[in-house]
PDB file of C-alpha atoms in Angstrom:
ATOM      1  CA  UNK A   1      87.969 122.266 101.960  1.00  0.00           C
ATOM      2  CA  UNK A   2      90.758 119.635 102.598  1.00  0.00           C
ATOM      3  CA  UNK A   3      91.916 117.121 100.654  1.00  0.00           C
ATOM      4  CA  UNK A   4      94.131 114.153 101.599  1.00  0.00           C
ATOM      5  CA  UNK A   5      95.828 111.844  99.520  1.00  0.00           C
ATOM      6  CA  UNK A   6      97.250 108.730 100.607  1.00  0.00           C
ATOM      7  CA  UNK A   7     100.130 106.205  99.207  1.00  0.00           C
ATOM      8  CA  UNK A   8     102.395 103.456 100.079  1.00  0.00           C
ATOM      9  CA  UNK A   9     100.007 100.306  99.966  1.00  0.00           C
ATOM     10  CA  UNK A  10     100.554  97.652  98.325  1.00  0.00           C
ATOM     11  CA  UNK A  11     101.501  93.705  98.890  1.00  0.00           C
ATOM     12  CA  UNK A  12     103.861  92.520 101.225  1.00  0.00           C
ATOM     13  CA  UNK A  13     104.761  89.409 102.746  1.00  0.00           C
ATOM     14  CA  UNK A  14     104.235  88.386 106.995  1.00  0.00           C
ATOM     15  CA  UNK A  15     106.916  89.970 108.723  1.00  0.00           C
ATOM     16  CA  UNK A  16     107.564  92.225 106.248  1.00  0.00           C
ATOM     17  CA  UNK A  17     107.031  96.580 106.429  1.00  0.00           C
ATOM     18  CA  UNK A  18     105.193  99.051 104.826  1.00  0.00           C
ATOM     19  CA  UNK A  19     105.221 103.220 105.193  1.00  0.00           C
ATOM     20  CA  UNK A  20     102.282 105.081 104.218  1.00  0.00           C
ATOM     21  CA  UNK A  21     102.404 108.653 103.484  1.00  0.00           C
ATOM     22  CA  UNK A  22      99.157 111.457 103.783  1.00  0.00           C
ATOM     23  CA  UNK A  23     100.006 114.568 101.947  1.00  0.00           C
ATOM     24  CA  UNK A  24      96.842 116.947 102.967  1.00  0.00           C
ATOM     25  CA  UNK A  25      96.171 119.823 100.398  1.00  0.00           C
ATOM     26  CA  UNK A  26      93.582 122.675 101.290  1.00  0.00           C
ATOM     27  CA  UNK A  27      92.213 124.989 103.913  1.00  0.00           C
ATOM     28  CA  UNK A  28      94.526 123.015 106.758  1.00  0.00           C
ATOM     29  CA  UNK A  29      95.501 126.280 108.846  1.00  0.00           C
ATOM     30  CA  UNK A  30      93.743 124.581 111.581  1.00  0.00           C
ATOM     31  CA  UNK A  31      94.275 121.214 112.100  1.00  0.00           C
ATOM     32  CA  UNK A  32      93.304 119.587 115.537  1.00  0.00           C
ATOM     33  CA  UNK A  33      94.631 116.161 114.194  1.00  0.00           C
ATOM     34  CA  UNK A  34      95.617 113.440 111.512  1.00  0.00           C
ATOM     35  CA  UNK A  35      95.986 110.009 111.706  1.00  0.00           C
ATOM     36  CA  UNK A  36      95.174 106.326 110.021  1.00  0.00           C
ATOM     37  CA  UNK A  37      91.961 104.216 109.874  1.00  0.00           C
ATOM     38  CA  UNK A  38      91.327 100.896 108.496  1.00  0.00           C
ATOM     39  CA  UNK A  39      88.724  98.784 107.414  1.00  0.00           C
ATOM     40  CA  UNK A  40      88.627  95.324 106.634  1.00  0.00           C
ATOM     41  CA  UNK A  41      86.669  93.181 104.272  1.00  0.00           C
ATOM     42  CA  UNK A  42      83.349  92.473 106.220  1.00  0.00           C
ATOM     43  CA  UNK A  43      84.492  94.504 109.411  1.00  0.00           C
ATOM     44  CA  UNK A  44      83.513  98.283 110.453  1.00  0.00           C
ATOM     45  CA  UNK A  45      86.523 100.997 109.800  1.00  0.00           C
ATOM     46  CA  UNK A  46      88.460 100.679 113.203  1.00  0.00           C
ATOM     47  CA  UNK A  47      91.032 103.387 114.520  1.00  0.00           C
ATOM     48  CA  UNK A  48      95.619 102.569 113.892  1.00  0.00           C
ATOM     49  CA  UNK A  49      96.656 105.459 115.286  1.00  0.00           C
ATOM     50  CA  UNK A  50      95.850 109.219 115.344  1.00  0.00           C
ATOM     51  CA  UNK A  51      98.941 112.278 116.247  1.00  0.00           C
ATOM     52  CA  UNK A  52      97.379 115.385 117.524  1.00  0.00           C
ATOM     53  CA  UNK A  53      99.056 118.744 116.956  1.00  0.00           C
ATOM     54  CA  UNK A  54     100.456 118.736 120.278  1.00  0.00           C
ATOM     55  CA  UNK A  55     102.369 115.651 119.490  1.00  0.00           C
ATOM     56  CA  UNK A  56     100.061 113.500 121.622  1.00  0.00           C
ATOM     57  CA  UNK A  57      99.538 110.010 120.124  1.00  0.00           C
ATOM     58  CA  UNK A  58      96.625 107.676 119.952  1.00  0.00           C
ATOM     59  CA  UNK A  59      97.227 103.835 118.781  1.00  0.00           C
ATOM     60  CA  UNK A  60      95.164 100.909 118.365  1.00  0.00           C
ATOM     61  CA  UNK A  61      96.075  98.840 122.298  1.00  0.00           C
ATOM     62  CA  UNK A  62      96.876  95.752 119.310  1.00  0.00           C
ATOM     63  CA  UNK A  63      99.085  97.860 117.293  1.00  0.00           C
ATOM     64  CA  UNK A  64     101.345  99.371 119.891  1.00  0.00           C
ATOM     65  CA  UNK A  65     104.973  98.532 119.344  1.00  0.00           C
ATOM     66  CA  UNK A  66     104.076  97.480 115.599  1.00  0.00           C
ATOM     67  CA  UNK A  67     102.870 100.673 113.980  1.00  0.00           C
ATOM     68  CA  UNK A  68     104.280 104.155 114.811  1.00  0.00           C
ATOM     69  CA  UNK A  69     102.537 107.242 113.347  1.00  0.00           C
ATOM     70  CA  UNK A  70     104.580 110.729 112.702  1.00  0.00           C
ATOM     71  CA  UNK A  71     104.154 114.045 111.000  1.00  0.00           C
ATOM     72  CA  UNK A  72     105.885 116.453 108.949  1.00  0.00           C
ATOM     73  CA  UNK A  73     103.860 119.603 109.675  1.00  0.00           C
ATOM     74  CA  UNK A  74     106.439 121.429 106.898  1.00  0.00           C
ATOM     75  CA  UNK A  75     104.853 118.957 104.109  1.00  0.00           C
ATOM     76  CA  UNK A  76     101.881 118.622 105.720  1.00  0.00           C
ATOM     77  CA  UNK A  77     102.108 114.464 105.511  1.00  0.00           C
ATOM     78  CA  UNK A  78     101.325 112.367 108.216  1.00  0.00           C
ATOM     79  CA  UNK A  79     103.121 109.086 108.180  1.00  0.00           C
ATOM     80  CA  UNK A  80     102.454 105.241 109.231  1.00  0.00           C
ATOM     81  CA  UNK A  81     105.422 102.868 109.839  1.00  0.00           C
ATOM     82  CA  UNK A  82     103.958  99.138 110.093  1.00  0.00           C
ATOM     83  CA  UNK A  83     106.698  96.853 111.369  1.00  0.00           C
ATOM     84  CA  UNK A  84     105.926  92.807 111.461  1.00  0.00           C
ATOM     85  CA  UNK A  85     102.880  92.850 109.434  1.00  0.00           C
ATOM     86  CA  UNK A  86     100.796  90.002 109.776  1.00  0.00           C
ATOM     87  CA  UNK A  87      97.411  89.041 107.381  1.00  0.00           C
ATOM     88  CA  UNK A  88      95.170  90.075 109.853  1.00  0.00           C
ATOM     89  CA  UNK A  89      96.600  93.698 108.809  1.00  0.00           C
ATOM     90  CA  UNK A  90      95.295  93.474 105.349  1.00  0.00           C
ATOM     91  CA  UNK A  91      92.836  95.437 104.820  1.00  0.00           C
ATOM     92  CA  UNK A  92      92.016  99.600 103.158  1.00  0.00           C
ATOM     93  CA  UNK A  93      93.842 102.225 104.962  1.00  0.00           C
ATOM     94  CA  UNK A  94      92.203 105.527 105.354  1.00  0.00           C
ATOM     95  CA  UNK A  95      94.081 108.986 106.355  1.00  0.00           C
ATOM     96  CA  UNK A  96      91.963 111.047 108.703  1.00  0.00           C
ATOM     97  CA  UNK A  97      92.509 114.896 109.499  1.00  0.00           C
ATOM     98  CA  UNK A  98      90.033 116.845 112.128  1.00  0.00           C
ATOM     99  CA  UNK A  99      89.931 120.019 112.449  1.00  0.00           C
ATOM    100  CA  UNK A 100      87.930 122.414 114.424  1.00  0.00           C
ATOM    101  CA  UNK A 101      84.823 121.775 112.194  1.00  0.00           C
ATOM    102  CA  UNK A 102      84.995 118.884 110.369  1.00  0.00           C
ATOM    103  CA  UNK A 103      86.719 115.557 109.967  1.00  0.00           C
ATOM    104  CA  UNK A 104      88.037 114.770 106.652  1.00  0.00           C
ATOM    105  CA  UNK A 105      88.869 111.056 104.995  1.00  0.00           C
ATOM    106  CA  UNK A 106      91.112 110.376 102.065  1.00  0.00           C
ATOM    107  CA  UNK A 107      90.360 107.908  99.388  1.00  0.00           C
ATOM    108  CA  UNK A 108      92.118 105.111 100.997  1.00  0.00           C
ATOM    109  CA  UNK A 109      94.957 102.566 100.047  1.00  0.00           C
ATOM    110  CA  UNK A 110      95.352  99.073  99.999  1.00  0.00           C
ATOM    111  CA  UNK A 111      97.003  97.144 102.238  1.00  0.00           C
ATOM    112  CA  UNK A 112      97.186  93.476 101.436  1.00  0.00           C
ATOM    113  CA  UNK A 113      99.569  90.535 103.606  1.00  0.00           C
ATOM    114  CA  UNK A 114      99.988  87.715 102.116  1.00  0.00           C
ATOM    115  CA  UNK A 115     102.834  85.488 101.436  1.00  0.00           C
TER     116      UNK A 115
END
């Protein structure tokens, strides 16, 4: 079993930044992948960006240049950088982690721009 716990949401203002950390916990000795989901009110849960263990990255075409997703596979946290937020980026914020077997979702945190 895996568990993921996310952090770092909150308010900000347009323009402004936000990091959000993932700290998995668990049976993680094989993990294919983490990353970041979101979901917005009234919207389906859409994909920010996903790193693979290889280091190969996956980003939302909109959120290239904005977000940038990283890993530290010694804390086993995978990180989001959002740069120039805007309000269509408010919205819950869900870490992701795949493994050979199973995909797992945190709880989620809250992401909310607004001036």
């Amino acid at each position: 079993q895996v568990q993921l716990v996310e952090s770092g949401g909150g308010l900000v203002q347009p323009g402004g930044s936000l990091t959000l950390s993932c700290v998995a916990s668990g049976s993680i000795s094989s993990v294919n992948a983490m990353g970041w989901y979101r979901q917005a009110p009234g919207k389906q849960r859409e994909l920010v960006a996903t790193l693979t263990s290889g280091g190969h990255t996956n980003y939302a075409e909109s959120l290239k240049g904005r977000f940038t997703i990283s890993r530290d596979n010694a804390k086993n946290t995978v990180y989001l950088q959002m740069n120039s937020l805007k309000p269509e980026d408010t919205a819950v914020y869900y870490c992701w982690l795949a493994t050979m077997r199973n995909v797992y979702w945190g709880q989620g945190t809250q992401v909310t721009v607004s001036s």
